[in-house]
PDB file of C-alpha atoms in Angstrom:
ATOM      1  CA  MET U  31     299.330 112.885 191.309  1.00 97.00           C
ATOM      2  CA  LYS U  32     298.376 110.937 194.419  1.00 98.00           C
ATOM      3  CA  LEU U  33     298.386 107.151 194.425  1.00 98.00           C
ATOM      4  CA  PHE U  34     296.137 105.122 196.700  1.00 98.00           C
ATOM      5  CA  ILE U  35     296.471 101.355 196.968  1.00 98.00           C
ATOM      6  CA  TYR U  36     293.659  99.111 198.175  1.00 98.00           C
ATOM      7  CA  HIS U  37     294.337  95.429 198.741  1.00 97.00           C
ATOM      8  CA  THR U  38     290.820  94.373 197.722  1.00 96.00           C
ATOM      9  CA  PRO U  39     287.840  96.084 196.029  1.00 95.00           C
ATOM     10  CA  GLU U  40     285.916  95.867 199.308  1.00 95.00           C
ATOM     11  CA  LEU U  41     288.408  98.269 200.916  1.00 96.00           C
ATOM     12  CA  THR U  42     287.848 101.128 198.456  1.00 97.00           C
ATOM     13  CA  PRO U  43     285.920 104.190 199.688  1.00 96.00           C
ATOM     14  CA  VAL U  44     282.213 103.952 198.868  1.00 93.00           C
ATOM     15  CA  ASP U  45     281.640 107.718 198.657  1.00 92.00           C
ATOM     16  CA  LYS U  46     284.415 108.636 196.202  1.00 93.00           C
ATOM     17  CA  VAL U  47     285.452 107.957 192.628  1.00 95.00           C
ATOM     18  CA  PRO U  48     289.063 108.467 191.468  1.00 98.00           C
ATOM     19  CA  GLU U  49     290.108 110.144 188.259  1.00 98.00           C
ATOM     20  CA  CYS U  50     291.935 106.942 187.310  1.00 98.00           C
ATOM     21  CA  ALA U  51     291.356 103.422 188.648  1.00 98.00           C
ATOM     22  CA  ILE U  52     293.754 100.550 187.981  1.00 98.00           C
ATOM     23  CA  ALA U  53     292.428  97.044 188.547  1.00 98.00           C
ATOM     24  CA  VAL U  54     295.029  94.369 189.320  1.00 98.00           C
ATOM     25  CA  ASP U  55     294.505  90.616 189.268  1.00 96.00           C
ATOM     26  CA  VAL U  56     297.927  89.208 188.403  1.00 98.00           C
ATOM     27  CA  LEU U  57     296.836  85.558 188.795  1.00 96.00           C
ATOM     28  CA  ARG U  58     295.283  85.719 186.336  1.00 95.00           C
ATOM     29  CA  ALA U  59     292.435  87.887 185.028  1.00 95.00           C
ATOM     30  CA  THR U  60     294.246  91.136 184.198  1.00 97.00           C
ATOM     31  CA  SER U  61     297.220  89.189 182.816  1.00 98.00           C
ATOM     32  CA  THR U  62     294.777  87.376 180.529  1.00 97.00           C
ATOM     33  CA  MET U  63     293.063  90.620 179.471  1.00 97.00           C
ATOM     34  CA  ALA U  64     296.350  92.261 178.511  1.00 98.00           C
ATOM     35  CA  THR U  65     297.379  89.131 176.607  1.00 98.00           C
ATOM     36  CA  VAL U  66     294.095  88.942 174.670  1.00 98.00           C
ATOM     37  CA  LEU U  67     294.312  92.564 173.533  1.00 98.00           C
ATOM     38  CA  ALA U  68     298.007  92.231 172.664  1.00 98.00           C
ATOM     39  CA  ALA U  69     297.113  89.184 170.533  1.00 98.00           C
ATOM     40  CA  GLY U  70     294.533  91.137 168.527  1.00 98.00           C
ATOM     41  CA  GLY U  71     291.344  90.543 170.491  1.00 98.00           C
ATOM     42  CA  GLU U  72     288.594  93.046 169.636  1.00 98.00           C
ATOM     43  CA  ALA U  73     287.687  93.700 173.269  1.00 98.00           C
ATOM     44  CA  VAL U  74     287.298  92.113 176.681  1.00 98.00           C
ATOM     45  CA  GLN U  75     283.895  92.320 178.367  1.00 97.00           C
ATOM     46  CA  VAL U  76     283.727  91.444 182.048  1.00 96.00           C
ATOM     47  CA  PHE U  77     280.920  89.923 184.118  1.00 95.00           C
ATOM     48  CA  SER U  78     280.482  88.812 187.710  1.00 90.00           C
ATOM     49  CA  ASP U  79     277.543  86.595 186.815  1.00 91.00           C
ATOM     50  CA  LEU U  80     278.001  83.617 184.487  1.00 94.00           C
ATOM     51  CA  GLU U  81     274.375  83.548 183.368  1.00 95.00           C
ATOM     52  CA  GLN U  82     274.466  87.218 182.391  1.00 95.00           C
ATOM     53  CA  LEU U  83     277.689  86.594 180.466  1.00 97.00           C
ATOM     54  CA  ILE U  84     276.061  83.809 178.455  1.00 96.00           C
ATOM     55  CA  GLN U  85     272.963  85.903 177.786  1.00 97.00           C
ATOM     56  CA  VAL U  86     274.852  89.012 176.590  1.00 97.00           C
ATOM     57  CA  SER U  87     277.332  87.023 174.499  1.00 98.00           C
ATOM     58  CA  GLN U  88     274.507  85.442 172.484  1.00 96.00           C
ATOM     59  CA  SER U  89     274.014  88.745 170.654  1.00 96.00           C
ATOM     60  CA  TRP U  90     277.466  88.323 169.088  1.00 97.00           C
ATOM     61  CA  PRO U  91     278.136  86.038 166.095  1.00 97.00           C
ATOM     62  CA  ALA U  92     279.584  82.720 167.265  1.00 95.00           C
ATOM     63  CA  GLU U  93     282.752  83.218 165.229  1.00 96.00           C
ATOM     64  CA  LYS U  94     283.344  86.629 166.877  1.00 97.00           C
ATOM     65  CA  ARG U  95     283.019  85.607 170.532  1.00 98.00           C
ATOM     66  CA  LEU U  96     284.903  83.559 173.098  1.00 98.00           C
ATOM     67  CA  LEU U  97     283.501  82.671 176.509  1.00 97.00           C
ATOM     68  CA  ALA U  98     285.991  82.505 179.371  1.00 97.00           C
ATOM     69  CA  GLY U  99     284.840  81.316 182.788  1.00 95.00           C
ATOM     70  CA  GLU U 100     286.842  80.527 185.918  1.00 94.00           C
ATOM     71  CA  ARG U 101     285.804  79.592 189.433  1.00 93.00           C
ATOM     72  CA  GLY U 102     288.262  78.549 192.124  1.00 87.00           C
ATOM     73  CA  GLY U 103     291.084  78.647 189.591  1.00 89.00           C
ATOM     74  CA  ALA U 104     289.461  76.027 187.343  1.00 91.00           C
ATOM     75  CA  LYS U 105     287.731  76.415 183.968  1.00 94.00           C
ATOM     76  CA  VAL U 106     283.925  76.541 184.071  1.00 95.00           C
ATOM     77  CA  PRO U 107     282.476  73.517 182.212  1.00 95.00           C
ATOM     78  CA  GLY U 108     281.059  74.385 178.803  1.00 95.00           C
ATOM     79  CA  PHE U 109     283.126  77.557 178.323  1.00 96.00           C
ATOM     80  CA  ASP U 110     285.695  77.991 175.550  1.00 97.00           C
ATOM     81  CA  LEU U 111     288.438  79.081 177.925  1.00 96.00           C
ATOM     82  CA  GLY U 112     289.278  79.237 181.597  1.00 94.00           C
ATOM     83  CA  ASN U 113     291.490  82.058 182.830  1.00 94.00           C
ATOM     84  CA  SER U 114     294.872  81.097 181.408  1.00 96.00           C
ATOM     85  CA  PRO U 115     296.684  83.749 179.367  1.00 98.00           C
ATOM     86  CA  LEU U 116     298.612  80.941 177.665  1.00 98.00           C
ATOM     87  CA  ASP U 117     295.433  79.844 175.877  1.00 96.00           C
ATOM     88  CA  CYS U 118     294.956  83.324 174.373  1.00 97.00           C
ATOM     89  CA  THR U 119     297.015  82.905 171.219  1.00 97.00           C
ATOM     90  CA  PRO U 120     296.534  85.206 168.203  1.00 98.00           C
ATOM     91  CA  ASP U 121     295.017  82.426 166.081  1.00 97.00           C
ATOM     92  CA  ARG U 122     292.388  81.907 168.777  1.00 97.00           C
ATOM     93  CA  VAL U 123     291.513  85.449 169.852  1.00 98.00           C
ATOM     94  CA  GLU U 124     292.261  87.783 166.943  1.00 98.00           C
ATOM     95  CA  GLY U 125     289.204  89.826 165.976  1.00 98.00           C
ATOM     96  CA  ARG U 126     287.096  88.237 168.701  1.00 98.00           C
ATOM     97  CA  ARG U 127     285.544  89.616 171.865  1.00 98.00           C
ATOM     98  CA  LEU U 128     286.384  87.771 175.073  1.00 98.00           C
ATOM     99  CA  PHE U 129     283.396  87.548 177.434  1.00 98.00           C
ATOM    100  CA  ILE U 130     284.991  86.745 180.791  1.00 97.00           C
ATOM    101  CA  SER U 131     283.934  86.030 184.364  1.00 95.00           C
ATOM    102  CA  THR U 132     286.463  85.110 187.054  1.00 91.00           C
ATOM    103  CA  THR U 133     286.431  84.595 190.810  1.00 85.00           C
ATOM    104  CA  ASN U 134     288.074  87.912 191.684  1.00 86.00           C
ATOM    105  CA  GLY U 135     289.312  90.171 188.880  1.00 85.00           C
ATOM    106  CA  THR U 136     286.027  90.877 187.142  1.00 87.00           C
ATOM    107  CA  ARG U 137     284.537  91.928 190.484  1.00 88.00           C
ATOM    108  CA  THR U 138     287.314  94.486 190.909  1.00 94.00           C
ATOM    109  CA  LEU U 139     286.722  96.006 187.489  1.00 95.00           C
ATOM    110  CA  GLN U 140     283.014  96.330 188.202  1.00 91.00           C
ATOM    111  CA  ARG U 141     283.718  98.027 191.534  1.00 93.00           C
ATOM    112  CA  VAL U 142     285.746 100.814 189.865  1.00 96.00           C
ATOM    113  CA  GLN U 143     283.897 101.078 186.552  1.00 95.00           C
ATOM    114  CA  ASN U 144     282.568 104.580 187.308  1.00 96.00           C
ATOM    115  CA  ALA U 145     286.042 106.143 187.434  1.00 97.00           C
ATOM    116  CA  GLN U 146     286.897 108.577 184.642  1.00 97.00           C
ATOM    117  CA  THR U 147     289.574 106.165 183.383  1.00 98.00           C
ATOM    118  CA  VAL U 148     289.708 102.440 184.170  1.00 98.00           C
ATOM    119  CA  ILE U 149     292.788 100.358 183.344  1.00 98.00           C
ATOM    120  CA  ALA U 150     293.634  96.674 183.773  1.00 98.00           C
ATOM    121  CA  ALA U 151     297.185  96.106 185.010  1.00 98.00           C
ATOM    122  CA  ALA U 152     299.494  93.178 185.672  1.00 98.00           C
ATOM    123  CA  PHE U 153     303.249  92.720 185.853  1.00 98.00           C
ATOM    124  CA  ILE U 154     303.406  91.921 182.137  1.00 98.00           C
ATOM    125  CA  ASN U 155     302.088  95.370 181.123  1.00 98.00           C
ATOM    126  CA  ARG U 156     303.331  97.413 184.084  1.00 98.00           C
ATOM    127  CA  GLY U 157     305.491  99.644 181.848  1.00 98.00           C
ATOM    128  CA  ALA U 158     302.553 100.651 179.649  1.00 98.00           C
ATOM    129  CA  VAL U 159     300.486 101.531 182.736  1.00 98.00           C
ATOM    130  CA  VAL U 160     303.265 103.655 184.217  1.00 98.00           C
ATOM    131  CA  ARG U 161     303.811 105.488 180.907  1.00 98.00           C
ATOM    132  CA  TYR U 162     300.106 106.351 180.802  1.00 98.00           C
ATOM    133  CA  LEU U 163     300.201 107.754 184.348  1.00 98.00           C
ATOM    134  CA  LEU U 164     303.274 109.873 183.642  1.00 98.00           C
ATOM    135  CA  GLU U 165     301.820 111.226 180.392  1.00 98.00           C
ATOM    136  CA  MET U 166     298.286 111.923 181.600  1.00 98.00           C
ATOM    137  CA  GLN U 167     299.083 112.896 185.217  1.00 98.00           C
ATOM    138  CA  PRO U 168     295.678 112.048 186.746  1.00 98.00           C
ATOM    139  CA  GLN U 169     295.164 113.781 190.092  1.00 98.00           C
ATOM    140  CA  THR U 170     293.943 110.744 192.009  1.00 98.00           C
ATOM    141  CA  VAL U 171     294.809 107.156 191.166  1.00 98.00           C
ATOM    142  CA  TRP U 172     293.435 104.075 192.882  1.00 98.00           C
ATOM    143  CA  ILE U 173     295.362 100.862 192.340  1.00 98.00           C
ATOM    144  CA  VAL U 174     292.984  98.135 193.454  1.00 98.00           C
ATOM    145  CA  GLY U 175     294.112  94.570 194.035  1.00 97.00           C
ATOM    146  CA  SER U 176     291.572  91.807 193.534  1.00 95.00           C
ATOM    147  CA  GLY U 177     292.776  89.618 196.394  1.00 92.00           C
ATOM    148  CA  TRP U 178     291.123  86.253 196.854  1.00 87.00           C
ATOM    149  CA  GLU U 179     287.449  86.225 197.797  1.00 83.00           C
ATOM    150  CA  GLY U 180     287.786  89.420 199.798  1.00 86.00           C
ATOM    151  CA  SER U 181     291.161  88.782 201.434  1.00 91.00           C
ATOM    152  CA  PHE U 182     294.659  90.153 200.767  1.00 94.00           C
ATOM    153  CA  SER U 183     296.859  88.598 198.088  1.00 96.00           C
ATOM    154  CA  LEU U 184     300.633  88.968 197.900  1.00 97.00           C
ATOM    155  CA  GLU U 185     300.883  89.098 194.123  1.00 98.00           C
ATOM    156  CA  ASP U 186     298.325  91.879 193.583  1.00 98.00           C
ATOM    157  CA  THR U 187     299.799  94.124 196.262  1.00 98.00           C
ATOM    158  CA  ALA U 188     303.303  93.483 194.903  1.00 98.00           C
ATOM    159  CA  CYS U 189     302.122  94.511 191.430  1.00 98.00           C
ATOM    160  CA  ALA U 190     300.505  97.667 192.834  1.00 98.00           C
ATOM    161  CA  GLY U 191     303.844  98.341 194.522  1.00 98.00           C
ATOM    162  CA  ALA U 192     305.676  97.778 191.229  1.00 98.00           C
ATOM    163  CA  ILE U 193     303.553 100.475 189.571  1.00 98.00           C
ATOM    164  CA  ALA U 194     304.047 102.911 192.457  1.00 98.00           C
ATOM    165  CA  HIS U 195     307.777 102.123 192.622  1.00 98.00           C
ATOM    166  CA  ALA U 196     308.205 102.953 188.918  1.00 98.00           C
ATOM    167  CA  VAL U 197     306.260 106.211 189.266  1.00 98.00           C
ATOM    168  CA  VAL U 198     308.482 107.278 192.176  1.00 98.00           C
ATOM    169  CA  GLU U 199     311.642 106.302 190.289  1.00 97.00           C
ATOM    170  CA  GLN U 200     310.711 107.992 187.040  1.00 97.00           C
ATOM    171  CA  THR U 201     309.382 111.233 188.542  1.00 97.00           C
ATOM    172  CA  GLY U 202     312.145 111.573 191.125  1.00 97.00           C
ATOM    173  CA  LEU U 203     309.541 112.764 193.608  1.00 95.00           C
ATOM    174  CA  PRO U 204     309.703 111.711 197.272  1.00 96.00           C
ATOM    175  CA  THR U 205     307.457 108.732 198.041  1.00 97.00           C
ATOM    176  CA  ASP U 206     305.618 110.833 200.643  1.00 94.00           C
ATOM    177  CA  GLU U 207     304.502 113.261 197.928  1.00 96.00           C
ATOM    178  CA  ILE U 208     303.015 110.497 195.796  1.00 97.00           C
ATOM    179  CA  ALA U 209     301.608 108.178 198.480  1.00 98.00           C
ATOM    180  CA  GLY U 210     297.980 108.909 199.330  1.00 98.00           C
ATOM    181  CA  ASN U 211     297.791 106.165 201.964  1.00 98.00           C
ATOM    182  CA  ASP U 212     300.092 103.903 204.004  1.00 98.00           C
ATOM    183  CA  GLU U 213     299.368 100.956 201.714  1.00 98.00           C
ATOM    184  CA  VAL U 214     301.502 102.605 199.024  1.00 98.00           C
ATOM    185  CA  ILE U 215     304.583 102.496 201.273  1.00 98.00           C
ATOM    186  CA  ASN U 216     303.739  98.936 202.238  1.00 98.00           C
ATOM    187  CA  ALA U 217     303.307  97.791 198.635  1.00 98.00           C
ATOM    188  CA  ILE U 218     306.535  99.436 197.442  1.00 98.00           C
ATOM    189  CA  ALA U 219     308.427  97.693 200.249  1.00 98.00           C
ATOM    190  CA  LEU U 220     306.903  94.322 199.304  1.00 98.00           C
ATOM    191  CA  TYR U 221     307.774  94.774 195.639  1.00 98.00           C
ATOM    192  CA  SER U 222     311.300  95.976 196.439  1.00 98.00           C
ATOM    193  CA  GLN U 223     311.956  92.825 198.454  1.00 98.00           C
ATOM    194  CA  TRP U 224     310.772  90.481 195.696  1.00 98.00           C
ATOM    195  CA  GLN U 225     311.379  92.364 192.433  1.00 98.00           C
ATOM    196  CA  ASP U 226     314.188  89.999 191.392  1.00 98.00           C
ATOM    197  CA  ASN U 227     312.214  86.862 192.223  1.00 98.00           C
ATOM    198  CA  LEU U 228     308.546  87.427 191.428  1.00 98.00           C
ATOM    199  CA  LEU U 229     308.065  83.761 190.587  1.00 98.00           C
ATOM    200  CA  GLY U 230     309.337  82.911 194.056  1.00 98.00           C
ATOM    201  CA  LEU U 231     306.794  85.316 195.531  1.00 98.00           C
ATOM    202  CA  PHE U 232     304.032  83.567 193.579  1.00 98.00           C
ATOM    203  CA  HIS U 233     305.107  80.245 195.105  1.00 98.00           C
ATOM    204  CA  HIS U 234     304.558  81.743 198.577  1.00 97.00           C
ATOM    205  CA  ALA U 235     301.177  83.266 197.668  1.00 97.00           C
ATOM    206  CA  SER U 236     298.085  81.274 198.591  1.00 95.00           C
ATOM    207  CA  HIS U 237     296.595  81.649 195.102  1.00 94.00           C
ATOM    208  CA  GLY U 238     299.916  80.729 193.550  1.00 96.00           C
ATOM    209  CA  LYS U 239     299.854  77.506 195.555  1.00 96.00           C
ATOM    210  CA  ARG U 240     296.256  76.906 194.479  1.00 94.00           C
ATOM    211  CA  LEU U 241     297.253  77.230 190.820  1.00 94.00           C
ATOM    212  CA  LEU U 242     300.255  74.958 191.304  1.00 96.00           C
ATOM    213  CA  ARG U 243     297.887  72.290 192.610  1.00 95.00           C
ATOM    214  CA  LEU U 244     295.971  72.746 189.335  1.00 93.00           C
ATOM    215  CA  GLU U 245     299.277  72.242 187.456  1.00 95.00           C
ATOM    216  CA  CYS U 246     299.411  75.850 186.235  1.00 96.00           C
ATOM    217  CA  TYR U 247     303.156  76.343 186.726  1.00 97.00           C
ATOM    218  CA  GLU U 248     303.619  77.799 183.230  1.00 98.00           C
ATOM    219  CA  ASP U 249     300.895  80.368 183.967  1.00 98.00           C
ATOM    220  CA  LEU U 250     302.775  81.502 187.077  1.00 98.00           C
ATOM    221  CA  LYS U 251     305.977  81.753 185.082  1.00 98.00           C
ATOM    222  CA  TYR U 252     304.287  83.823 182.366  1.00 98.00           C
ATOM    223  CA  CYS U 253     302.526  86.152 184.818  1.00 98.00           C
ATOM    224  CA  SER U 254     305.736  86.768 186.799  1.00 98.00           C
ATOM    225  CA  GLN U 255     307.451  88.452 183.839  1.00 98.00           C
ATOM    226  CA  ALA U 256     307.600  92.239 184.055  1.00 98.00           C
ATOM    227  CA  ASP U 257     307.035  94.684 181.198  1.00 98.00           C
ATOM    228  CA  THR U 258     306.746  92.123 178.393  1.00 98.00           C
ATOM    229  CA  LEU U 259     303.601  93.502 176.703  1.00 98.00           C
ATOM    230  CA  ASP U 260     303.225  97.070 175.483  1.00 98.00           C
ATOM    231  CA  VAL U 261     299.452  97.076 175.786  1.00 98.00           C
ATOM    232  CA  LEU U 262     297.062  99.142 177.885  1.00 98.00           C
ATOM    233  CA  PRO U 263     293.548  97.707 178.396  1.00 98.00           C
ATOM    234  CA  VAL U 264     291.279 100.714 178.974  1.00 98.00           C
ATOM    235  CA  GLN U 265     287.548 100.723 179.649  1.00 98.00           C
ATOM    236  CA  LYS U 266     285.624 102.208 176.694  1.00 98.00           C
ATOM    237  CA  GLU U 267     282.163 101.634 178.167  1.00 96.00           C
ATOM    238  CA  PRO U 268     281.189 100.065 181.507  1.00 95.00           C
ATOM    239  CA  GLY U 269     282.660  96.569 181.650  1.00 95.00           C
ATOM    240  CA  VAL U 270     284.227  96.709 178.152  1.00 98.00           C
ATOM    241  CA  LEU U 271     287.985  97.107 177.782  1.00 98.00           C
ATOM    242  CA  LYS U 272     289.846  97.764 174.543  1.00 98.00           C
ATOM    243  CA  ARG U 273     293.439  98.446 173.605  1.00 98.00           C
ATOM    244  CA  TYR U 274     294.315 102.096 174.260  1.00 95.00           C
TER     245      TYR U 274
END
C-alpha cells in the first residue's frame, strides 16, 4: 500500500485514478457527512452547484430530504442546514438524505469520484478509515485535503497525517515504504506536533479563525475530537455516500 497526500484537489494528478481516494474537509464538510450517517441519515449526496442541488433534491419527498448549503462558512439562505455537524441530530436526519454543497469539501469529492473506492474522512472517524485501509489493503491511496478555495489548510493536512501516522504505527512498516510522496512525511510531522492539541491547531488555521468569527467555537471543538465515530462514509454511486 502506497499513500499519497495532496493538500488540495487541484494538486492531484489529472492522468491517474487511485484504487482508493479519501476526501478530507475537517472544517467541516466531511465531519458533517460522518455525523449525518452515524445519526441514521439515509445518504449524503454532494454538489458543487447550488441550483443543481435544488433541482435534483426535488425528486425526493420533502419529508425524506434535507438541503445543506454553505458558502464562506455561512449557511446559504433558504436551506435547511448550513455545514455544522452539531445540527445533524438523529431526530433531524434519521432516514433522510442530505443534499449538500459547501465551499470546498464537495469539490474534493467530485474530483476523486472516479476512484474505485471513495471515502470521506475527518478526525472524528479517523479510526474507521484506518481500519478499512488495513483490512482492504488498496495498492494506491490518495488522501486529498480540501484546503480553502484552492490553497493549503492546516487542519486537512494534519488529518491526512493522522491517517498516515496510524497506518505506519499499526503496520510497523517504515514510513518510507508507505509514503508515495514527500507530502506524506510532511503531514505526519504536522500531525505529530499537534496531535495532543488539535483544537489549538484549529485556532491557528485560517479557516478555524474564519469560523470563530462566525461564532462556531463548538463546531471546532467537536471536529477536533479524534476517533469518536465508528462510521465510514463510502461512495455508492458518483456523488452519493452511504454508511459502509
